[in-house]
Amino acid sequence: MSTLTLGLDPGLAPTGWGLVRRAGSVTCYVAHGVLRTDPALDTHARVQALAAGLGVLLATYRPDAVALERWVHYGQSETVRAHDLGLVLGALVAAAGAAGVPTLSVSRAQDWRRALGLGPTATKTQAQHRVRMILGLADLVRPQHANDALAVAI
């Protein structure tokens, strides 16, 4: 039996996505990309566009689960960013729920690095190389948001 997992690296622009299929101890690459929004739109319209884009991905690939990278709010200076990301996360969870796909949150600072076999201080470049190696890809995954989403899915 295999499991298809859609990993998401949420952001207002862009949200990275990556799909992997796991059968036993074997993890295989399926697809990756980004959902982009128009920066000229207001925040709510952008969040709605991301939810609609996720709906298309869910209908196209029919994953068994969605793994969301959890964002950590560090301080008052990031309050607006935290609010916007909260809207994005809520919309993505709601879109997955509407499609009947269960979601889980993955801590970006620890869990995906551990899943990749990296230490807690691993760099994004090290993660790119590890994702490429685990999935047997010829090249590094670009853009970075899509690579992060694949790491979350792994």
Short mmCIF file of C-alpha atoms in Angstrom, two decimals:
data_model
loop_
_atom_site.label_atom_id
_atom_site.label_comp_id
_atom_site.label_asym_id
_atom_site.label_seq_id
_atom_site.Cartn_x
_atom_site.Cartn_y
_atom_site.Cartn_z
CA MET A 1 0.00 0.00 0.00
CA SER A 2 1.29 3.48 -0.81
CA THR A 3 0.52 6.91 0.55
CA LEU A 4 0.52 10.11 -1.49
CA THR A 5 1.40 13.16 0.61
CA LEU A 6 1.14 16.78 -0.48
CA GLY A 7 3.57 18.98 1.43
CA LEU A 8 2.94 22.72 1.63
CA ASP A 9 5.30 25.57 2.49
CA PRO A 10 2.66 28.25 3.13
CA GLY A 11 3.14 31.86 2.21
CA LEU A 12 1.09 34.69 0.78
CA ALA A 13 3.27 34.63 -2.32
CA PRO A 14 4.22 31.99 -3.08
CA THR A 15 3.04 28.80 -1.40
CA GLY A 16 5.35 25.95 -2.33
CA TRP A 17 3.93 22.48 -2.88
CA GLY A 18 5.48 19.07 -3.34
CA LEU A 19 4.05 15.59 -3.74
CA VAL A 20 5.73 12.36 -2.69
CA ARG A 21 4.53 8.78 -2.70
CA ARG A 22 5.67 6.46 0.07
CA ALA A 23 5.47 2.68 -0.17
CA GLY A 24 7.06 1.06 2.85
CA SER A 25 10.48 2.63 3.28
CA VAL A 26 10.65 3.92 -0.31
CA THR A 27 9.79 7.56 -0.98
CA CYS A 28 9.32 8.66 -4.60
CA TYR A 29 8.99 12.08 -6.20
CA VAL A 30 5.68 12.84 -7.92
CA ALA A 31 5.52 16.60 -8.66
CA HIS A 32 6.26 20.06 -7.28
CA GLY A 33 5.51 23.72 -7.90
CA VAL A 34 4.26 26.92 -6.38
CA LEU A 35 0.91 28.63 -6.01
CA ARG A 36 1.38 32.33 -6.73
CA THR A 37 -0.89 35.26 -6.01
CA ASP A 38 -1.13 38.71 -7.51
CA PRO A 39 0.52 41.22 -5.12
CA ALA A 40 -1.83 43.92 -6.45
CA LEU A 41 -4.77 42.14 -4.79
CA ASP A 42 -5.70 42.65 -1.16
CA THR A 43 -4.70 40.00 1.38
CA HIS A 44 -8.11 38.32 1.54
CA ALA A 45 -8.32 37.96 -2.25
CA ARG A 46 -4.81 36.48 -2.28
CA VAL A 47 -5.69 33.99 0.46
CA GLN A 48 -8.84 32.99 -1.44
CA ALA A 49 -6.74 32.48 -4.59
CA LEU A 50 -4.38 30.19 -2.66
CA ALA A 51 -7.32 28.14 -1.34
CA ALA A 52 -8.71 27.82 -4.87
CA GLY A 53 -5.29 26.79 -6.18
CA LEU A 54 -5.01 24.14 -3.49
CA GLY A 55 -8.47 22.90 -4.47
CA VAL A 56 -7.21 22.35 -8.02
CA LEU A 57 -4.14 20.46 -6.74
CA LEU A 58 -6.30 18.27 -4.50
CA ALA A 59 -8.69 17.46 -7.36
CA THR A 60 -5.83 16.76 -9.76
CA TYR A 61 -3.60 14.57 -7.57
CA ARG A 62 -6.02 13.28 -4.90
CA PRO A 63 -3.45 13.01 -2.07
CA ASP A 64 -4.08 10.90 1.00
CA ALA A 65 -2.83 13.65 3.33
CA VAL A 66 -1.66 17.26 3.36
CA ALA A 67 1.37 18.18 5.49
CA LEU A 68 1.67 21.90 6.31
CA GLU A 69 4.87 23.53 7.45
CA ARG A 70 4.04 25.31 10.70
CA TRP A 71 5.28 28.88 10.96
CA VAL A 72 6.52 30.19 14.28
CA HIS A 73 5.77 33.80 15.33
CA TYR A 74 8.82 35.27 17.04
CA GLY A 75 8.04 38.85 17.93
CA GLN A 76 5.89 41.94 17.76
CA SER A 77 7.65 43.20 14.61
CA GLU A 78 6.24 40.21 12.72
CA THR A 79 2.61 40.63 13.83
CA VAL A 80 1.26 41.57 10.38
CA ARG A 81 3.16 38.73 8.74
CA ALA A 82 1.90 36.31 11.39
CA HIS A 83 -1.68 37.47 10.81
CA ASP A 84 -1.39 37.02 7.03
CA LEU A 85 0.22 33.59 7.42
CA GLY A 86 -2.52 32.62 9.86
CA LEU A 87 -5.09 33.48 7.21
CA VAL A 88 -3.17 31.41 4.65
CA LEU A 89 -2.86 28.41 6.97
CA GLY A 90 -6.55 28.55 7.89
CA ALA A 91 -7.60 28.75 4.25
CA LEU A 92 -5.36 25.82 3.27
CA VAL A 93 -6.64 23.65 6.14
CA ALA A 94 -10.24 24.56 5.25
CA ALA A 95 -9.69 23.77 1.54
CA ALA A 96 -8.18 20.38 2.40
CA GLY A 97 -11.02 19.68 4.83
CA ALA A 98 -13.62 20.58 2.20
CA ALA A 99 -11.97 18.03 -0.10
CA GLY A 100 -11.98 15.42 2.67
CA VAL A 101 -8.18 15.29 2.93
CA PRO A 102 -6.69 15.12 6.44
CA THR A 103 -3.99 17.65 7.38
CA LEU A 104 -1.09 17.65 9.79
CA SER A 105 1.35 20.37 10.82
CA VAL A 106 5.09 19.87 10.58
CA SER A 107 7.43 22.11 12.56
CA ARG A 108 9.82 23.73 10.12
CA ALA A 109 12.64 24.08 12.61
CA GLN A 110 12.91 20.46 13.65
CA ASP A 111 10.68 17.78 12.18
CA TRP A 112 11.44 18.05 8.46
CA ARG A 113 15.17 18.42 9.10
CA ARG A 114 15.04 15.29 11.23
CA ALA A 115 13.02 13.48 8.53
CA LEU A 116 15.75 14.39 6.04
CA GLY A 117 18.42 13.07 8.41
CA LEU A 118 19.86 16.53 9.05
CA GLY A 119 20.77 18.29 12.28
CA PRO A 120 18.74 21.18 13.72
CA THR A 121 21.13 23.79 12.28
CA ALA A 122 21.08 22.44 8.70
CA THR A 123 20.93 25.08 5.99
CA LYS A 124 18.41 25.39 3.18
CA THR A 125 21.16 24.37 0.74
CA GLN A 126 21.86 21.19 2.71
CA ALA A 127 18.13 20.45 2.69
CA GLN A 128 17.99 20.95 -1.09
CA HIS A 129 20.79 18.44 -1.58
CA ARG A 130 19.19 15.93 0.79
CA VAL A 131 15.77 16.20 -0.90
CA ARG A 132 17.47 15.64 -4.27
CA MET A 133 19.27 12.58 -2.91
CA ILE A 134 16.25 11.04 -1.12
CA LEU A 135 14.02 11.44 -4.17
CA GLY A 136 16.71 10.41 -6.68
CA LEU A 137 16.43 13.64 -8.67
CA ALA A 138 19.07 14.74 -11.15
CA ASP A 139 18.87 18.42 -10.18
CA LEU A 140 18.10 20.51 -7.12
CA VAL A 141 14.43 21.44 -6.77
CA ARG A 142 13.69 25.06 -7.59
CA PRO A 143 12.23 27.30 -6.36
CA GLN A 144 13.21 26.95 -2.71
CA HIS A 145 9.58 27.04 -1.54
CA ALA A 146 8.85 23.89 -3.57
CA ASN A 147 11.93 22.16 -2.11
CA ASP A 148 10.76 23.06 1.40
CA ALA A 149 7.33 21.61 0.58
CA LEU A 150 8.90 18.35 -0.60
CA ALA A 151 10.90 18.22 2.63
CA VAL A 152 7.67 18.66 4.60
CA ALA A 153 6.01 15.88 2.57
CA ILE A 154 8.95 13.53 3.18
#
